Structure formats: structure tokens, C-alpha cells
Short mmCIF file of C-alpha atoms in Angstrom, two decimals:
data_model
loop_
_atom_site.label_atom_id
_atom_site.label_comp_id
_atom_site.label_asym_id
_atom_site.label_seq_id
_atom_site.Cartn_x
_atom_site.Cartn_y
_atom_site.Cartn_z
CA MET Y 1 62.93 107.38 55.41
CA LYS Y 2 66.82 107.81 55.96
CA HIS Y 3 65.55 111.15 57.66
CA PHE Y 4 63.39 108.66 60.16
CA LYS Y 5 66.09 106.36 60.60
CA GLY Y 6 68.90 108.89 60.92
CA VAL Y 7 66.84 110.42 64.21
CA LEU Y 8 66.30 106.52 65.45
CA SER Y 9 70.12 105.83 65.41
CA ILE Y 10 70.48 109.12 67.44
CA LEU Y 11 67.73 108.35 70.08
CA LEU Y 12 69.40 104.58 70.47
CA LEU Y 13 73.34 105.71 71.13
CA ILE Y 14 71.55 108.57 73.57
CA THR Y 15 69.80 105.86 75.40
CA ILE Y 16 73.24 103.76 75.49
CA PHE Y 17 75.42 106.46 76.61
CA SER Y 18 72.71 107.00 79.21
CA PHE Y 19 72.73 103.47 80.68
CA ILE Y 20 76.45 103.36 80.87
CA ALA Y 21 76.71 106.46 82.80
CA CYS Y 22 74.25 105.38 85.58
CA SER Y 23 75.62 102.04 85.77
CA ASP Y 24 79.53 104.05 86.71
CA SER Y 25 77.80 106.58 89.00
CA PRO Y 26 78.79 106.16 92.93
CA GLY Y 27 75.35 105.62 93.40
CA SER Y 28 74.45 102.52 91.49
CA ASP Y 29 73.84 98.94 93.27
CA LEU Y 30 77.44 98.25 92.30
CA ASP Y 31 78.56 100.27 94.28
CA ASN Y 32 76.29 100.42 97.56
CA SER Y 33 76.87 96.61 97.60
CA SER Y 34 80.81 97.00 97.75
CA ASN Y 35 80.54 99.93 100.80
CA SER Y 36 78.15 97.52 102.45
CA ASP Y 37 81.38 95.18 102.09
CA ASN Y 38 83.54 96.86 103.84
CA SER Y 39 81.03 98.63 106.74
CA SER Y 40 80.70 94.51 107.44
CA GLU Y 41 84.50 94.03 107.84
CA ALA Y 42 85.66 97.09 109.90
CA GLY Y 43 82.01 96.32 112.05
CA ASN Y 44 83.66 92.55 112.69
CA ASN Y 45 87.14 93.98 113.18
CA ASP Y 46 85.44 96.45 116.21
CA GLY Y 47 83.32 93.77 117.57
CA ASN Y 48 82.53 90.02 117.22
CA ASN Y 49 86.03 89.29 115.82
CA THR Y 50 88.03 91.12 118.18
CA THR Y 51 89.97 88.90 120.03
CA SER Y 52 92.13 89.71 123.78
CA ALA Y 53 95.50 89.37 123.76
CA TYR Y 54 95.44 87.54 127.01
CA ILE Y 55 93.43 84.37 128.00
CA GLY Y 56 92.59 85.82 131.09
CA THR Y 57 91.08 89.71 131.63
CA LYS Y 58 93.98 90.88 133.67
CA ALA Y 59 97.26 91.32 131.90
CA PRO Y 60 100.36 89.56 133.01
CA THR Y 61 101.41 92.77 134.25
CA GLU Y 62 99.19 93.41 136.32
CA ALA Y 63 98.44 92.71 140.38
CA LYS Y 64 97.19 89.40 141.28
CA ALA Y 65 94.89 89.19 143.78
CA VAL Y 66 93.07 86.48 145.79
CA GLY Y 67 90.67 84.27 143.56
CA ASP Y 68 92.09 84.84 140.82
CA ILE Y 69 92.64 82.16 138.16
CA VAL Y 70 96.02 81.97 136.95
CA PHE Y 71 96.74 81.29 132.97
CA LYS Y 72 99.51 79.86 131.74
CA ASP Y 73 100.66 83.64 129.79
CA GLY Y 74 100.37 85.29 133.11
CA SER Y 75 97.37 86.24 132.34
CA ALA Y 76 94.30 86.23 135.13
CA MET Y 77 91.01 86.77 136.01
CA PRO Y 78 88.82 86.61 139.00
CA TYR Y 79 86.88 82.88 139.73
CA THR Y 80 83.71 84.75 139.82
CA ASP Y 81 84.24 85.91 136.07
CA PHE Y 82 85.15 82.50 134.75
CA ILE Y 83 82.21 81.19 136.80
CA ALA Y 84 79.50 83.36 134.78
CA LEU Y 85 81.37 81.89 131.42
CA ASP Y 86 79.48 79.61 128.79
CA GLU Y 87 80.76 76.23 128.77
CA THR Y 88 81.77 77.24 125.47
CA ALA Y 89 83.74 80.06 126.71
CA LYS Y 90 85.24 78.47 129.74
CA ASN Y 91 86.27 75.08 128.31
CA PRO Y 92 90.16 76.65 126.15
CA LYS Y 93 90.09 78.61 129.65
CA ARG Y 94 90.43 75.62 131.39
CA PHE Y 95 93.32 73.84 129.58
CA SER Y 96 95.40 76.67 129.55
CA ALA Y 97 94.65 77.55 133.95
CA ILE Y 98 97.93 77.17 135.74
CA ALA Y 99 97.27 78.52 139.24
CA LEU Y 100 94.64 79.60 141.89
CA ILE Y 101 95.86 83.09 144.19
CA PHE Y 102 94.94 81.75 148.23
CA TYR Y 103 97.00 84.53 149.62
CA LYS Y 104 98.39 88.07 149.08
CA GLY Y 105 100.35 89.51 152.48
CA ALA Y 106 102.86 89.50 154.24
CA GLY Y 107 102.01 87.24 157.18
CA LEU Y 108 103.71 84.20 156.17
CA ASN Y 109 107.15 85.67 156.09
CA SER Y 110 110.02 83.92 157.95
CA GLY Y 111 111.59 85.50 160.42
CA ASN Y 112 111.71 89.49 161.34
CA ASP Y 113 110.24 90.59 157.37
CA VAL Y 114 106.64 91.67 158.17
CA THR Y 115 106.77 93.74 155.04
CA THR Y 116 107.34 92.18 152.06
CA SER Y 117 103.86 91.20 150.34
CA ARG Y 118 103.59 87.63 148.69
CA THR Y 119 101.18 86.20 146.09
CA LEU Y 120 100.69 82.68 146.43
CA GLY Y 121 99.00 80.48 144.16
CA VAL Y 122 98.78 76.48 144.34
CA GLY Y 123 98.89 74.31 141.37
CA ILE Y 124 96.12 73.08 139.62
CA LYS Y 125 97.26 69.35 139.64
CA HIS Y 126 97.91 67.67 143.29
CA ASN Y 127 100.19 64.25 143.59
CA LYS Y 128 97.69 61.40 145.13
CA ASN Y 129 99.71 58.41 144.72
CA GLY Y 130 100.91 58.40 148.06
CA LEU Y 131 104.45 60.08 148.65
CA ALA Y 132 107.03 59.61 151.13
CA TRP Y 133 108.48 63.15 152.78
CA CYS Y 134 111.73 61.62 151.98
CA THR Y 135 112.94 57.60 151.99
CA GLU Y 136 114.17 55.77 154.98
CA SER Y 137 118.02 55.78 153.06
CA ALA Y 138 117.57 59.88 152.70
CA ASP Y 139 119.74 61.76 155.16
CA ALA Y 140 117.17 63.51 156.29
CA TYR Y 141 114.80 60.98 157.62
CA ASN Y 142 116.74 60.47 160.98
CA ILE Y 143 118.08 64.33 161.64
CA ASN Y 144 115.73 67.09 163.08
CA ILE Y 145 116.54 69.61 160.73
CA THR Y 146 114.61 72.30 163.31
CA SER Y 147 115.50 75.23 160.25
CA ILE Y 148 112.83 74.20 158.96
CA GLN Y 149 110.40 73.84 162.25
CA CYS Y 150 107.22 76.20 162.38
CA PRO Y 151 105.18 75.09 165.27
CA GLU Y 152 101.66 76.43 165.48
CA SER Y 153 101.32 78.89 168.48
CA THR Y 154 97.65 78.67 168.62
CA LYS Y 155 94.75 77.31 166.19
CA LEU Y 156 96.10 77.80 162.75
CA ASP Y 157 98.52 80.43 164.48
CA PHE Y 158 102.21 79.68 163.39
CA THR Y 159 105.84 81.34 164.24
CA GLY Y 160 109.15 79.99 162.80
CA ASP Y 161 110.07 79.20 159.09
CA LYS Y 162 106.79 80.17 157.70
CA ASN Y 163 108.39 80.66 153.85
CA GLY Y 164 108.75 76.98 152.77
CA SER Y 165 110.25 78.19 149.50
CA ASN Y 166 113.65 77.36 150.75
CA ASN Y 167 113.08 74.55 152.86
CA LEU Y 168 114.61 71.43 150.49
CA ALA Y 169 117.57 73.99 150.05
CA GLN Y 170 117.65 74.43 153.83
CA ILE Y 171 117.69 71.03 154.29
CA GLU Y 172 120.41 70.55 152.10
CA GLU Y 173 122.44 73.54 154.38
CA PHE Y 174 121.60 70.95 157.51
CA GLU Y 175 124.51 69.49 159.19
CA GLY Y 176 124.11 65.60 158.14
CA VAL Y 177 122.32 66.24 154.90
CA ASP Y 178 124.27 66.19 151.17
CA ASP Y 179 121.46 64.27 149.00
CA THR Y 180 118.96 66.68 148.49
CA ASP Y 181 120.46 67.57 144.89
CA SER Y 182 122.40 64.79 144.31
CA THR Y 183 121.34 62.11 141.41
CA ASN Y 184 119.03 59.92 143.64
CA ALA Y 185 117.40 63.21 145.27
CA ALA Y 186 113.54 62.90 143.57
CA THR Y 187 113.83 59.35 144.80
CA ASN Y 188 114.53 60.21 148.46
CA TYR Y 189 112.90 63.25 148.42
CA PRO Y 190 109.26 62.28 146.49
CA ALA Y 191 107.00 65.13 148.03
CA PHE Y 192 109.72 68.04 147.68
CA TYR Y 193 110.40 66.87 144.04
CA PHE Y 194 106.81 66.92 143.14
CA GLY Y 195 107.04 70.45 143.25
CA LYS Y 196 110.38 70.89 141.81
CA ASN Y 197 109.71 68.97 138.71
CA TYR Y 198 106.10 70.32 138.62
CA LYS Y 199 106.46 71.48 135.12
CA ASP Y 200 106.73 67.44 134.25
CA VAL Y 201 103.53 66.55 135.62
CA TYR Y 202 100.61 65.48 133.45
CA GLY Y 203 97.85 68.62 132.93
CA SER Y 204 99.80 70.99 134.34
CA ASN Y 205 100.28 73.08 131.67
CA VAL Y 206 103.33 74.77 132.80
CA LYS Y 207 105.93 73.56 130.92
CA GLY Y 208 107.41 76.04 127.83
CA THR Y 209 106.03 79.06 130.00
CA ASP Y 210 107.64 81.23 132.27
CA PHE Y 211 106.26 79.42 135.04
CA GLU Y 212 107.94 75.86 134.81
CA THR Y 213 110.24 76.47 137.93
CA GLY Y 214 109.71 78.29 140.95
CA TRP Y 215 107.31 75.83 142.06
CA TYR Y 216 107.85 74.25 145.58
CA LEU Y 217 106.35 72.25 148.86
CA PRO Y 218 104.64 74.53 151.08
CA SER Y 219 105.48 74.80 155.29
CA ILE Y 220 102.34 74.00 157.18
CA ALA Y 221 101.38 77.63 157.33
CA GLU Y 222 101.11 77.77 153.61
CA LEU Y 223 99.19 74.85 153.62
CA ALA Y 224 97.33 75.83 156.80
CA GLN Y 225 96.70 79.25 154.43
CA ILE Y 226 95.15 77.10 151.58
CA PHE Y 227 92.55 75.79 154.09
CA ALA Y 228 91.65 78.95 155.45
CA CYS Y 229 91.03 80.40 152.16
CA ARG Y 230 88.67 77.99 151.31
CA THR Y 231 86.12 78.24 154.63
CA ASP Y 232 86.51 82.25 154.83
CA SER Y 233 83.90 83.39 152.67
CA VAL Y 234 84.48 87.07 152.78
CA ASN Y 235 88.38 87.48 152.00
CA GLY Y 236 89.14 83.79 150.54
CA PHE Y 237 86.93 81.72 148.21
CA ASP Y 238 86.15 77.99 147.94
CA ILE Y 239 88.99 76.69 145.98
CA ASP Y 240 87.55 73.43 145.88
CA ALA Y 241 84.46 74.84 143.76
CA VAL Y 242 86.46 76.71 141.60
CA SER Y 243 88.82 73.54 140.98
CA LEU Y 244 85.67 71.46 140.17
CA ALA Y 245 84.54 73.91 137.62
CA LEU Y 246 88.02 74.10 135.88
CA GLY Y 247 88.55 69.80 136.11
CA SER Y 248 91.34 70.11 138.78
CA ASP Y 249 92.05 68.57 141.20
CA ARG Y 250 90.72 69.28 144.80
CA PHE Y 251 92.17 69.01 148.51
CA GLY Y 252 88.41 67.49 149.91
CA THR Y 253 88.59 65.91 153.07
CA SER Y 254 92.83 64.25 152.75
CA LYS Y 255 96.29 65.32 154.13
CA TYR Y 256 98.51 67.06 153.07
CA TRP Y 257 102.13 66.64 153.11
CA SER Y 258 104.14 70.19 154.20
CA SER Y 259 107.61 70.77 153.97
CA THR Y 260 107.77 71.18 157.85
CA GLN Y 261 109.96 69.58 160.32
CA ASP Y 262 108.28 68.55 163.06
CA ASN Y 263 109.21 69.52 166.52
CA SER Y 264 108.99 66.66 168.32
CA GLY Y 265 111.01 64.00 166.70
CA LYS Y 266 114.03 63.51 164.22
CA LYS Y 267 111.96 61.49 161.94
CA TRP Y 268 108.58 63.14 162.02
CA ALA Y 269 107.18 65.51 159.58
CA CYS Y 270 104.34 67.88 159.39
CA ILE Y 271 100.75 67.32 157.55
CA PHE Y 272 97.80 69.07 157.14
CA ASN Y 273 94.25 67.36 157.55
CA PHE Y 274 91.76 69.30 155.38
CA ASN Y 275 88.88 66.92 157.06
CA TYR Y 276 89.10 68.36 160.43
CA SER Y 277 91.49 71.42 159.77
CA ASP Y 278 94.19 70.00 161.63
CA VAL Y 279 98.07 69.87 162.01
CA GLU Y 280 99.15 66.69 162.31
CA VAL Y 281 102.52 64.42 162.21
CA ALA Y 282 103.49 61.59 160.05
CA GLY Y 283 106.38 59.11 159.81
CA LYS Y 284 109.15 60.99 157.38
CA ALA Y 285 109.25 57.61 154.85
CA SER Y 286 104.96 57.11 155.01
CA THR Y 287 103.07 57.11 152.09
CA THR Y 288 99.79 56.28 153.09
CA ASN Y 289 96.78 58.46 151.88
CA LEU Y 290 99.35 61.37 152.17
CA TYR Y 291 99.39 63.75 148.87
CA ALA Y 292 101.04 66.68 147.60
CA CYS Y 293 100.58 70.09 146.42
CA CYS Y 294 102.43 72.65 145.35
CA ILE Y 295 102.84 76.42 145.28
CA ARG Y 296 104.18 79.25 143.83
CA ASP Y 297 104.91 83.25 144.20
CA PHE Y 298 103.05 85.37 141.53
CA ASN Y 299 103.29 89.40 140.78
#
């Protein structure tokens, strides 16, 4: 009997040791579960949980093209890629968009510069409250500022001061003008200062970014190019359609101020009528149904 109990004790010990060995083996269920978790984490890092370093599909240093949407981090993406996204993916990009690229080339340079390529984007927010080019009390109101004239030689083809980026500075430099950077400058030149202070415009998305400055009221040639881009189905794109998709402002059939002095009289400046694709003129102090946009150079 004692011998039988001894055999049972030995068998019990063998069984216990065998169970422990199986539990600690590399092929146990515990290890399989651990390996499965690690494999899952590796898959998420490589796939589903991977996020781009930029808002757009183009890095900030990558050259932009006509039809690109520019975001506040300097990245961009073709509007066709944006349109193809579902609404969930579009929403965060809507709140980060700052401009639409409408032109790339050397044709909008002033003077004899026919080689410097410029990439121009229009800001997504417009002023539709009715702004004057300048007020009647502004120095430039009753002066024919010849240095910022940009006459139309043929339909939508311009000569003269086509690059409007320094037109406000040229006004200041013109004889008889000394108030474009004074305390009351924003009041005296409201359309110009819409661009100059664009960072403060609600929804512009540029405040606190590298794109706070550099915005300006376009020349009549630059403004006409926005229209040309909108109607060119081959080399351009429908800016208003993309603006609608972004939830931003559209040109529609409105009239917009340019920074160009008309050459027919002291008190007149050029506007562009997006309804009739025409260059028109308006009194510098006019405000009724006259809107403003601003543009900027990008890389």
C-alpha cells in the first residue's frame, strides 16, 4: 500500500512539471496572444494610423501649380484630389486652406522683366462690404498716378504696371502723396489695406503662419487673370466651383477693385466686372457693390 502511494506521488509530480513546461513553452497560447498584439501594432504604424507630416499632398518646398489649394502650413494639393475626398476628409482641410493658385509664369511682370516666373494665389476670403479705392480726403484721390497705370491694349491683354505687389508703395512715392502709411492710412485707402491687413480677416487662416504678410490688392492685369483662369477649361480651373467646395468666397458676377489707376482721369481707378469680363472704371471713393480680394506670391 505504501509502495502504491509512493508511485502515485511520483506520477503527480511528473504531471505538474509537464504542465508548467507546456505553459512556458514558445508555442503556448499566452505567447501567441502577445505576438498577435505586437503584429497588430506594427500594422497600424505602417498603415491605418500613419498620418502625413503635411496638410496637403505636396510638401511646402514643392513647387505649386495652377489649380493647387494652398494650406496654412505651406503644403498644397491639386483641387481635383480635394474634390475626390469624402466629406470627413475634406472638413479639416477646409479650415486650413488659405489660397488658390491661379497663375504661374512671367507674363504678369512689369517693365522689361520677361523671365522671372511668378506663382500667384488668391486668398479665400473677399471683402464684400463695399470698399473705396481711397477716400476723398486721401492724397491720391485727385492725382493721376501714372506709375501704376496698366492700359488694356487688346481684350484682356495689358501693358505697363502689371505687377501690383508694390502699387501702394508707388502711390506713396508719387509726388503729392504722403499718407499711405500714416495713422489714418487704413481709413484713407481701405481696398489696399484689406490686402495689407489680410491676416486680421476672419477666416483667412493666415494669422500666426508664414503667410501673414505679402498680400496685396491685385493690378487690373492680375485680376483679369483670375477671370481667365476661371474660364480656361484647358489650362485653368473653375475657381468659384472649388471655392464653393471649400466653403470660401466666390467672385460670381461681381465687380472687384484693382490697384490700377485709370489713365482717363485723376479720380478714376480700374475695376473688373466678372459678369461681363470687362475692365471698367469707377470713382476712387465709390463703394457701392465694389468688392476686394487679395493675392500673394507663392513658391
